[in-house]
Coordinates of C-alpha atoms and ligand atoms in Angstrom, one line a residue:
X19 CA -44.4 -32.1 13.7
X20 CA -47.7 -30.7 13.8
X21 CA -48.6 -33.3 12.5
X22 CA -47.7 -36.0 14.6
X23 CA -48.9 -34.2 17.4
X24 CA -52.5 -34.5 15.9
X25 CA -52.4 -38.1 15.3
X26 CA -51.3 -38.6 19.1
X27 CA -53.7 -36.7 20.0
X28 CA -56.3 -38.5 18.0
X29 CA -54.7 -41.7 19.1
X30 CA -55.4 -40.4 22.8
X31 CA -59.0 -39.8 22.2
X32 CA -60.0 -43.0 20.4
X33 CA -58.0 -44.5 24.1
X34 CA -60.9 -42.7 25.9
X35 CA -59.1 -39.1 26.3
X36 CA -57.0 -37.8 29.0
X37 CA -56.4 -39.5 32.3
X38 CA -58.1 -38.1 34.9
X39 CA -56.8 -36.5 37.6
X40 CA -56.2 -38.9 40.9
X41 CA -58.8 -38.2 43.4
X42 CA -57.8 -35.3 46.1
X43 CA -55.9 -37.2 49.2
X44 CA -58.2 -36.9 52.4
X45 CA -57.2 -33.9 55.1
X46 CA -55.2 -36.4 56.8
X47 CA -52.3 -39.0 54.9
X48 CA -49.7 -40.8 55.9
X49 CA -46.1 -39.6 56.0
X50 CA -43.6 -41.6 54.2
X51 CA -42.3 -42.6 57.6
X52 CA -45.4 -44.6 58.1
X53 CA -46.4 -45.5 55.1
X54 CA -43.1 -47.6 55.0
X55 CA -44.2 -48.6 58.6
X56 CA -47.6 -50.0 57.4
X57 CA -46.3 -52.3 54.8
X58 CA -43.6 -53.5 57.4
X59 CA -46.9 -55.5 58.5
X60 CA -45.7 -57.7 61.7
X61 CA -42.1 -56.7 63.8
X62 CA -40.5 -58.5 66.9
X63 CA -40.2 -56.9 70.6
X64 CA -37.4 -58.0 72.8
X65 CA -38.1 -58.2 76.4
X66 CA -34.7 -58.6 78.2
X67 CA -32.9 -57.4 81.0
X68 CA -32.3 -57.7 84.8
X69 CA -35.6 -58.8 85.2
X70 CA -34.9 -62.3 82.8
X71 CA -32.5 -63.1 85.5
X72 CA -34.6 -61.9 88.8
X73 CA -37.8 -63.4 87.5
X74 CA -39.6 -60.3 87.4
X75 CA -42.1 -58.2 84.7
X76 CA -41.1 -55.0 86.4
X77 CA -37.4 -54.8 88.5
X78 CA -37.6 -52.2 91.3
X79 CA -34.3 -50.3 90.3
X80 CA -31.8 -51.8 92.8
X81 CA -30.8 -55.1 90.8
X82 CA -26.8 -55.1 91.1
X83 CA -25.1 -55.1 87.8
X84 CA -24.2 -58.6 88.7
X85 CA -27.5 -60.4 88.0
X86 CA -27.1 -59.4 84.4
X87 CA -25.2 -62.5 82.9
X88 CA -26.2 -64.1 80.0
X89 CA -24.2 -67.1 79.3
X90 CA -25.0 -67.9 75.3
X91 CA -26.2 -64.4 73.9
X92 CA -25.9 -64.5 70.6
X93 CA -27.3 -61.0 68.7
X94 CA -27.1 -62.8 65.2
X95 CA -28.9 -65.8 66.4
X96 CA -31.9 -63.9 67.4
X97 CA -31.9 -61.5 64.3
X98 CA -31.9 -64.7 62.6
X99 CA -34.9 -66.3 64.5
X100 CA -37.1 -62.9 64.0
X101 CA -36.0 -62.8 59.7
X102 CA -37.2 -66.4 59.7
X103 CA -40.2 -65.9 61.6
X104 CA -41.2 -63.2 58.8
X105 CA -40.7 -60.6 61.2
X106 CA -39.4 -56.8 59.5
X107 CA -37.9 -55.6 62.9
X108 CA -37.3 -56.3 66.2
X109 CA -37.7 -53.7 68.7
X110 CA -35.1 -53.7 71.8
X111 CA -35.9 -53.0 75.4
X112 CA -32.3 -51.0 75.6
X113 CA -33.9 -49.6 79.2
X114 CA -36.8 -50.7 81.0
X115 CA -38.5 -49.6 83.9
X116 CA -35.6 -50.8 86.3
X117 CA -33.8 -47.9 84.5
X118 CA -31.0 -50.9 83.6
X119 CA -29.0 -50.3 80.4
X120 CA -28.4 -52.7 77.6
X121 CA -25.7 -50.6 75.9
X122 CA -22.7 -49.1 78.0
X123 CA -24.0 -45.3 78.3
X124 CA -21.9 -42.5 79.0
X125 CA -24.2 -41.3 81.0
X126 CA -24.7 -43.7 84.3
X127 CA -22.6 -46.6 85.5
X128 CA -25.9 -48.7 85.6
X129 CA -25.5 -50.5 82.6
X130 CA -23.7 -53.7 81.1
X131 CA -20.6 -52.1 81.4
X132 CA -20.8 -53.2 85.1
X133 CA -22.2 -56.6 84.6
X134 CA -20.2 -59.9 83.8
X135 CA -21.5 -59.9 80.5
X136 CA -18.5 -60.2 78.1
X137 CA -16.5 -58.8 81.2
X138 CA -18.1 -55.4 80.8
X139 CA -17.1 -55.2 77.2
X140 CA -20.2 -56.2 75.8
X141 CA -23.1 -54.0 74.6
X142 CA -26.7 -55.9 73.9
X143 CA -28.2 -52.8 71.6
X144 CA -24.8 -52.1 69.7
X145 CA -24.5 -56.1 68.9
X146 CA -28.1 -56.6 68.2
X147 CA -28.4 -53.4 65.7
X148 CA -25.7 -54.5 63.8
X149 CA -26.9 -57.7 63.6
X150 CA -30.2 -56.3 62.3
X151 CA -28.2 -54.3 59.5
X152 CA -26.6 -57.5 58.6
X153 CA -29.3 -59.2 58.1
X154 CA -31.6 -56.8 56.7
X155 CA -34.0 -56.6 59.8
X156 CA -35.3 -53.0 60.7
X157 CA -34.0 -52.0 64.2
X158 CA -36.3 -50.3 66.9
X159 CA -35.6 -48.9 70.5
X160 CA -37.4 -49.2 73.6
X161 CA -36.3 -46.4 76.0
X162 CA -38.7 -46.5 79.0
X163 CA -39.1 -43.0 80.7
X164 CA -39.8 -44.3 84.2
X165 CA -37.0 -44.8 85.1
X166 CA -37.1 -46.8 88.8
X167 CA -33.2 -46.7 89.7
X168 CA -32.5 -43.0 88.6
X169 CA -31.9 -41.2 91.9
X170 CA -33.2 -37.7 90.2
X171 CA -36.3 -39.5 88.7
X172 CA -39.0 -36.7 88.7
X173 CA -36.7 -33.7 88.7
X174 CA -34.8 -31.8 85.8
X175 CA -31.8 -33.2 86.4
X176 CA -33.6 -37.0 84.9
X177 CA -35.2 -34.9 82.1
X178 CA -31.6 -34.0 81.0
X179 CA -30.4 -37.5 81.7
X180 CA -33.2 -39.2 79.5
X181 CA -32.7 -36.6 76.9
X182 CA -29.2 -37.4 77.0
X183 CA -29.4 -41.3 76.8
X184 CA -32.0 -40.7 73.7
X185 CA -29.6 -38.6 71.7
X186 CA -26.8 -41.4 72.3
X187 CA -28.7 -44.4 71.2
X188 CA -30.3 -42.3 67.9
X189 CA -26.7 -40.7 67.4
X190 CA -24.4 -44.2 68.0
X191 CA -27.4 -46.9 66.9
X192 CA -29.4 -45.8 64.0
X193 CA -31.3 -45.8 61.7
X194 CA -34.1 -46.8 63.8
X195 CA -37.2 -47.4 62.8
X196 CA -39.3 -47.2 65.8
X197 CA -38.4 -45.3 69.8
X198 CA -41.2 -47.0 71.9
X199 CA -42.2 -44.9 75.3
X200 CA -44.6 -46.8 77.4
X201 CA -46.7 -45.2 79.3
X202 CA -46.1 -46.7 83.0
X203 CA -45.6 -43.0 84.8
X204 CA -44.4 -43.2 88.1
X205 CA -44.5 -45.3 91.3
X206 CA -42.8 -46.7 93.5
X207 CA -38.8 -47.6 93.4
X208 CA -35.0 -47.8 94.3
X209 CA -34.4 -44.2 93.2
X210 CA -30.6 -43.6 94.1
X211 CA -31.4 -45.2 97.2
X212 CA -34.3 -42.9 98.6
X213 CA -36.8 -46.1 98.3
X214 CA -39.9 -44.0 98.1
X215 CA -42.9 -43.4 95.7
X216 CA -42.7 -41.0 93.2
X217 CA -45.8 -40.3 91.5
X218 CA -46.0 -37.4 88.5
X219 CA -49.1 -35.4 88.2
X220 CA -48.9 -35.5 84.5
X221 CA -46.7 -37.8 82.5
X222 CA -47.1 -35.5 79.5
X223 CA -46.1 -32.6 80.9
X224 CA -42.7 -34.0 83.2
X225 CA -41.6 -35.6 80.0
X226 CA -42.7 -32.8 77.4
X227 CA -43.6 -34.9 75.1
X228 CA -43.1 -32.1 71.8
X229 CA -39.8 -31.6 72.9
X230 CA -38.8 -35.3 73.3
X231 CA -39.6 -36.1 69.3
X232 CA -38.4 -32.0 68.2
X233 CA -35.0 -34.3 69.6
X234 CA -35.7 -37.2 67.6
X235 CA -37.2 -35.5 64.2
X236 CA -33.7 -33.6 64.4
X237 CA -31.6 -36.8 64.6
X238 CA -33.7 -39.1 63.2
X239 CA -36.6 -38.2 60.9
X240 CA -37.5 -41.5 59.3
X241 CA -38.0 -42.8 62.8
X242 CA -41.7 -43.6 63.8
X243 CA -42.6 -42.5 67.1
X244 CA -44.9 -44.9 69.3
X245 CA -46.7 -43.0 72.3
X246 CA -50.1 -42.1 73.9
X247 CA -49.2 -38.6 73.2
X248 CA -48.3 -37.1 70.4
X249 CA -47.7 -40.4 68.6
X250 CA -46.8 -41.4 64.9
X251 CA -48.7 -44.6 65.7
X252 CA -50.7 -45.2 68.4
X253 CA -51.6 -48.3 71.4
X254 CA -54.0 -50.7 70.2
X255 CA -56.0 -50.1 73.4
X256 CA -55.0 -53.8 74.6
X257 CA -52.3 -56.2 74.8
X258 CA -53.9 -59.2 73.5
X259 CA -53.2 -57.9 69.8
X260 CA -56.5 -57.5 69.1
X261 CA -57.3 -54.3 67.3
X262 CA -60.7 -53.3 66.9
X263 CA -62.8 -53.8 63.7
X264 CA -63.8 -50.4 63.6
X265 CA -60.1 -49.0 63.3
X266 CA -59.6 -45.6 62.2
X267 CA -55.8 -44.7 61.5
X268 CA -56.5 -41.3 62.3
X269 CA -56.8 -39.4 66.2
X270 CA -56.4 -36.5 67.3
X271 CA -53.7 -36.4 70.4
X272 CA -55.7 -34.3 72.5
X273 CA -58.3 -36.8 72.7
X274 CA -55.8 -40.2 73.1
X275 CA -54.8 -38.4 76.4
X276 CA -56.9 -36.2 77.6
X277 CA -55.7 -35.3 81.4
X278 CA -52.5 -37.2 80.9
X279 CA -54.7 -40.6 81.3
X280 CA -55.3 -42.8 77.7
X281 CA -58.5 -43.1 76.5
X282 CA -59.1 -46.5 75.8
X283 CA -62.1 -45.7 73.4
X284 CA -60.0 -43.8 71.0
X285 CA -56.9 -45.9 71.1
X286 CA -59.3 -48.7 70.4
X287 CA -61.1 -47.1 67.5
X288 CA -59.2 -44.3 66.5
X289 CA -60.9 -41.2 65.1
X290 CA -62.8 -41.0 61.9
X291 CA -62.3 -36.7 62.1
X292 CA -58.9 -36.9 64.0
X293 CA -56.5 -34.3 62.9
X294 CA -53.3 -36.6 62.4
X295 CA -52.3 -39.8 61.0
X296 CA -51.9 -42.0 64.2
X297 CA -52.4 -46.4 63.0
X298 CA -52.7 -48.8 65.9
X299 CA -50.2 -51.0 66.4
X300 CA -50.6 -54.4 68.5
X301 CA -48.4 -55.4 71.2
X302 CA -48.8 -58.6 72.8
X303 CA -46.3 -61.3 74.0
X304 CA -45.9 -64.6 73.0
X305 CA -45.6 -66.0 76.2
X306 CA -47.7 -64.9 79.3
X307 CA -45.0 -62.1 80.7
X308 CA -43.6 -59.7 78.3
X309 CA -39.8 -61.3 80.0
X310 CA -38.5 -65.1 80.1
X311 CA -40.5 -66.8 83.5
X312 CA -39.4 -70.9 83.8
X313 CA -42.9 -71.8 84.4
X314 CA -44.6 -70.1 81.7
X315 CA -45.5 -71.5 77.8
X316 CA -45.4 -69.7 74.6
X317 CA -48.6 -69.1 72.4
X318 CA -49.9 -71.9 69.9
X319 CA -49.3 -71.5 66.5
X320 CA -53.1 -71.8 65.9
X321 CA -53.3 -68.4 68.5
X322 CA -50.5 -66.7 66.6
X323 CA -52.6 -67.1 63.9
X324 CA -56.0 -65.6 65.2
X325 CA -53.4 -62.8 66.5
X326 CA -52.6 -62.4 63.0
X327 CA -55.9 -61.5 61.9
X328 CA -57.2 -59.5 64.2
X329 CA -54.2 -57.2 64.0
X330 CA -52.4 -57.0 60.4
X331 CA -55.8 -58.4 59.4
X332 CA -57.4 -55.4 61.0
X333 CA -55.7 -52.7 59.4
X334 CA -52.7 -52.3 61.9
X335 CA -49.3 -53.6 62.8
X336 CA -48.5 -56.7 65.0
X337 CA -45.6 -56.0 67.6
X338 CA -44.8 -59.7 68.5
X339 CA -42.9 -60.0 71.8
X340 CA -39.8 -62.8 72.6
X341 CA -38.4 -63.2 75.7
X342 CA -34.9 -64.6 75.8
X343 CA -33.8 -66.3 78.4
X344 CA -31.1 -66.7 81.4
X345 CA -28.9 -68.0 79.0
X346 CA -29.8 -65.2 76.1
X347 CA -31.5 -67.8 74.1
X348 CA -35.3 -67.7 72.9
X349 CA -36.4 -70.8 74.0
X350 CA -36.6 -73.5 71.8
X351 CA -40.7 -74.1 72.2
X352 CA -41.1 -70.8 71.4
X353 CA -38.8 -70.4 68.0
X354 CA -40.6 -73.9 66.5
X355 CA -44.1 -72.0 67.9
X356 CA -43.1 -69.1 65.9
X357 CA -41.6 -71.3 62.9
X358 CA -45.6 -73.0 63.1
X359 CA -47.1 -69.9 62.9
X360 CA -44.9 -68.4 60.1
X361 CA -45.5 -71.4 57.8
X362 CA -49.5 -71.3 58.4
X363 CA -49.8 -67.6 57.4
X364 CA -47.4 -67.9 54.4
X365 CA -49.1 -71.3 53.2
X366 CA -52.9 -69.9 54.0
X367 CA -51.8 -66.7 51.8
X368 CA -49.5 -68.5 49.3
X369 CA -51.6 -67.9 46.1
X370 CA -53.6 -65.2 44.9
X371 CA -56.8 -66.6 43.4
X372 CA -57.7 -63.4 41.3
X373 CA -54.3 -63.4 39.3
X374 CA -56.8 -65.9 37.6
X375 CA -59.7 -63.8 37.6
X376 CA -61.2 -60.9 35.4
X377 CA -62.4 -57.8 37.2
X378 CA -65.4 -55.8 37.0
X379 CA -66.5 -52.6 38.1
X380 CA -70.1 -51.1 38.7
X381 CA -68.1 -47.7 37.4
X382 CA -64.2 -46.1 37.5
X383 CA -63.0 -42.8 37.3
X384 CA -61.8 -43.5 34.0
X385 CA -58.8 -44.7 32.1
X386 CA -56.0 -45.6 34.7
X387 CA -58.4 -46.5 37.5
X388 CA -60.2 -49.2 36.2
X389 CA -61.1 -52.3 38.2
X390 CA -57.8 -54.3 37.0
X391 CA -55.8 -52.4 39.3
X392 CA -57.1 -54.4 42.1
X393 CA -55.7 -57.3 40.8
X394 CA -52.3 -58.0 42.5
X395 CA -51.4 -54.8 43.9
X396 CA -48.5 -52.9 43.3
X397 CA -49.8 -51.3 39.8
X398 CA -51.9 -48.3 40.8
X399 CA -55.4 -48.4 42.3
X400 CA -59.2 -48.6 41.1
X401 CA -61.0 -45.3 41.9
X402 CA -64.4 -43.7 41.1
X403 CA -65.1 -39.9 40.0
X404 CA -65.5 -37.6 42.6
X405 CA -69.3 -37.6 43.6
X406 CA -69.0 -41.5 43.5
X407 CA -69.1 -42.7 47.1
X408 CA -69.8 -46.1 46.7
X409 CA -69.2 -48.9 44.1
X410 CA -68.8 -52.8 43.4
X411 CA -65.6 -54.4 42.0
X412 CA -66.7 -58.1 40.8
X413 CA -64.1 -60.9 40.7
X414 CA -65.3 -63.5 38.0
X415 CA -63.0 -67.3 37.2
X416 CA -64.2 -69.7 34.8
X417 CA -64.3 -72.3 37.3
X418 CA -65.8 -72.3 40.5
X419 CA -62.5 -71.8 43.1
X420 CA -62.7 -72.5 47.0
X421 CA -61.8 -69.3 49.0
X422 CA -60.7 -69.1 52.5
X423 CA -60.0 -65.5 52.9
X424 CA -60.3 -62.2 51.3
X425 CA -58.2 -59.5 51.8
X426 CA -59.0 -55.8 50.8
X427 CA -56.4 -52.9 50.6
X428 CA -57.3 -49.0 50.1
X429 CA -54.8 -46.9 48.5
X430 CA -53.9 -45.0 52.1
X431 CA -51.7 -42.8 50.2
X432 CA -54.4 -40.7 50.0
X433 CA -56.0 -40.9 53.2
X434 CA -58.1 -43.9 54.8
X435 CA -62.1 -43.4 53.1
X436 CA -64.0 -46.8 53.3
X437 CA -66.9 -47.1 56.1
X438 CA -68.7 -50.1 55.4
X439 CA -68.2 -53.2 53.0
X440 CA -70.0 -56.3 52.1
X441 CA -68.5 -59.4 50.5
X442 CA -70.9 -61.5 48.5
X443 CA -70.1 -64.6 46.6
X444 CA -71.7 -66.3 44.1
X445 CA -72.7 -69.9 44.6
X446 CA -74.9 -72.5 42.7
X447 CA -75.8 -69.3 40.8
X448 CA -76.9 -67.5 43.2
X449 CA -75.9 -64.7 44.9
X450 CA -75.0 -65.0 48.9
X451 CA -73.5 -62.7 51.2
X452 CA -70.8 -64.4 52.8
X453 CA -68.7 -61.6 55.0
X454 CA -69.6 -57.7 55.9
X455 CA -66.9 -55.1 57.7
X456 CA -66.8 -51.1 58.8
X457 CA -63.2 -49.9 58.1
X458 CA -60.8 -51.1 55.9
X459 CA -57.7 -49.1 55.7
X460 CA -54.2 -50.9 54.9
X461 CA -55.5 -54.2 54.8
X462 CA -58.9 -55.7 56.2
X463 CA -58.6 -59.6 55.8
X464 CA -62.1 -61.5 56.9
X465 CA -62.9 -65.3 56.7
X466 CA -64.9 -66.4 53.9
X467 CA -65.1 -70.0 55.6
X468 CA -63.6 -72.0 52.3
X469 CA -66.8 -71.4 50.3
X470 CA -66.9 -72.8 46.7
X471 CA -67.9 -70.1 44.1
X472 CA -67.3 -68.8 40.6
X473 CA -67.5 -65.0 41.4
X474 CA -66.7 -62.7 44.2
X475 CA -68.0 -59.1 44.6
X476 CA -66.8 -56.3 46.8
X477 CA -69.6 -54.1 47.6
X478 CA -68.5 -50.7 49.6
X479 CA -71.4 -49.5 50.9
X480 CA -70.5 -46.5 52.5
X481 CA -67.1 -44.1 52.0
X482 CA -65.6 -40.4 53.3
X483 CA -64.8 -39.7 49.7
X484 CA -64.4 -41.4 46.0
X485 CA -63.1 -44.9 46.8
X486 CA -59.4 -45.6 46.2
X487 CA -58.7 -49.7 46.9
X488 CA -55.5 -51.0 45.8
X489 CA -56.6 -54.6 46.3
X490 CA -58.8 -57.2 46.5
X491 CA -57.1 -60.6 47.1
X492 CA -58.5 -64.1 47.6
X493 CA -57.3 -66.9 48.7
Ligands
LIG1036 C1 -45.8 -51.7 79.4 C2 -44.7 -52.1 80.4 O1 -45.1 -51.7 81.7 C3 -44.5 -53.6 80.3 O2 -43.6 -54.0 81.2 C4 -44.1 -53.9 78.9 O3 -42.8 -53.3 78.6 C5 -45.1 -53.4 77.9 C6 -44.8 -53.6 76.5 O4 -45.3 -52.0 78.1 O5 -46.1 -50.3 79.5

């Protein structure tokens, strides 16, 4: 026995001795939660409600029950177009700001129940999250907290209301991925009746924020929270999905709403010391309005795709709004938009390059972290020893290979580290740089403009800590 244990040991030590330790995670990781989030990569929105039918981005709060009539709503239809369109989830406006419900709640007789839909037996959220289970799509809630028809808006009594309503739809609808709160505070509306304008002094503290997700950690902790607050991810600062290249996942709430205003400049950026894990996410529509207009035109497939990269390319989340229409439908121009746009990002990243290529690093941490692991993610990560904050990985091929993009992944598990990169290629012989970036985080993706060239080289220039990258991909 002794023995044996010797040779292994031996055995170990002509393997280049123990692995090392993994490098210490940063102050600030991911939870689970989010990291499953992260790789979700690109999710639907649904815009729909009154407004689809009264032609209107924002309905005052008075909109019978009547107008809400769709006459071909199909839930499995739509969960079908957002799975094809490569879409993980599809968030559901259940309640907008005309305070309108989607699902029959208990709690107020504003809702489908009232409406002609399915002769007040329907219920939008209930159909469309079980068409999401069925199909394998991730289901996510929009639950606005203005609420413009609620006659105690501004009071208590609507704080126990809205609490109410968000226990139902976690309780009756889960699991849910995502609860969305906007931030449109206040203004002017139906109310009950009173017709006024109601404007809170602080969103933050009507709402109480902490206590809203203590209600959904309780009932739901798997679900992400989205908010300006105290958010689990955070607004991209815009909604043109365009996050910015210098795109820190971490803030630090105070700062994201200081005064119960946003700060544009840290939603934008995010904070390189902030105290919480807090990604950008980008929300943008694919038409004009975030619901159905008549006279408006979806995206181009070609805008989609710049979209792309400037959001999942940029280290966040795309949130990609659809807006049925009148008859419950996306329209048509839209879905073979969408269908364009899915194809182009699935053929433009369809094959790895280095699966073909041998890697090369200027220096590892040692056995287990070696450069190979950036090759094809999925089997651990290339890291350097402790008081190593920079370092080259070198992709080499035998034959010079054309390459469109690159795309670079750190190992966020253990906190986001890179500050600056360069991308060089090498081309006739010679060395060129060909791209440069700041952060990196889940994924950075830049153009490398279909250069010809026989190696590749990652140089990170600059990191918080020993570098951790899961991946360096070329296509
Ligand atoms: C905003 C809302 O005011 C818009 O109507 C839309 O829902 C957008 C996604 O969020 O806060």
């Amino acid at each position: 026995m002794k023995h044996l244990t010797l040779a292994a040991l031996a055995a170990t030590m002509m393997l280049g001795g123990c692995a090392p330790e993994p490098p210490a995670p940063m102050s600030v990781v991911p939870a689970p939660r989010q990291l499953e989030w992260h790789r979700m990569e690109q999710y639907a929105f649904v815009h729909f409600t009154v407004n689809t039918f009264t032609n209107r981005e924002w309905g005052y709060g008075d909109e019978p029950e009547s107008v809400f009539n769709p006459t071909d709503f199909d839930a499995d239809a739509l969960v079908k177009i957002v799975k094809d369109a490569g879409l993980k989830g599809l968030i559901l406006t259940a309640k907008h700001h005309d305070g309108f419900c989607l699902w029959p709640s208990a709690y107020t007789e504003h809702s489908v129940k009232n409406s002609p839909y399915k002769d007040g037996k329907g219920d939008i959220v209930g159909e469309v999250a079980e068409a999401c289970r069925r199909q394998g799509v991730k289901f996510g809630i929009y639950l606005s907290p203005w609420d413009r028809n609620h006659a105690g808006y501004g009071t208590d009594e609507y704080l126990e209301y809205y609490r109410n309503q968000l226990r139902e739809l976690l309780t009756a609808y889960g699991p849910v991925f995502e609860m969305w709160f906007d931030g449109a505070n206040g203004g002017d509306g139906y109310y009950g009746g009173a017709n006024e304008t109601r404007i809170l002094e602080s969103g933050y503290l009507y709402y109480d924020w902490p206590k809203v997700v203590e209600i959904i950690r309780e009932l739901s902790p798997e679900t992400v929270v989205w908010s300006s607050s105290l958010p689990d991810a955070r607004w991209c600062g815009n909604e043109r999905g365009v996050i910015a290249e210098t795109n820190w996942c971490m803030a630090t709430p105070e700062k994201l709403y200081p005064g119960g205003h946003d700060d544009v400049e840290v939603l934008t950026h995010g904070m390189e010391d902030g105290n919480r894990w807090a990604p950008a996410e980008a929300d943008v529509s694919i038409r004009p309005g975030w619901f159905y207009h008549a006279d408006q035109k979806p995206k181009t497939p070609e805008q989609l795709f710049d979209i792309y990269l400037t959001s999942v390319g940029r280290g966040g989340t795309l949130l990609l709004n659809l807006a049925p229409d009148t008859r419950g439908r996306v329209p048509e121009e839209d879905v073979a938009s969408l269908m364009a746009w899915r194809k182009m990002v699935d053929e433009t990243f369809a094959r790895d390059l280095a699966d073909g290529a041998k890697a090369e690093a200027s220096s590892s941490r040692g056995r287990g972290y070696g450069a190979d692991k950036v090759i094809g993610g999925d089997n651990g990560y290339w890291a350097t020893a402790d008081d190593t904050v920079t370092g080259d990985v070198t992709l080499t091929w035998s034959e010079p290979q054309k390459m469109n993009y690159v795309s670079i992944q750190e190992h966020i598990e253990l906190g986001q580290r890179v500050r600056t990169f360069e991308v060089e290629v090498l081309e006739n012989g010679a060395w060129r740089k060909a791209a440069e970036g700041t952060t990196v985080g889940y994924k950075r993706i830049l153009p490398l403009g279909g250069v010809e060239a026989a190696a590749l080289r990652v140089r990170f220039t600059d990191s918080r800590g020993p570098l951790a990258i899961e991946r360096i991909a070329v296509y």
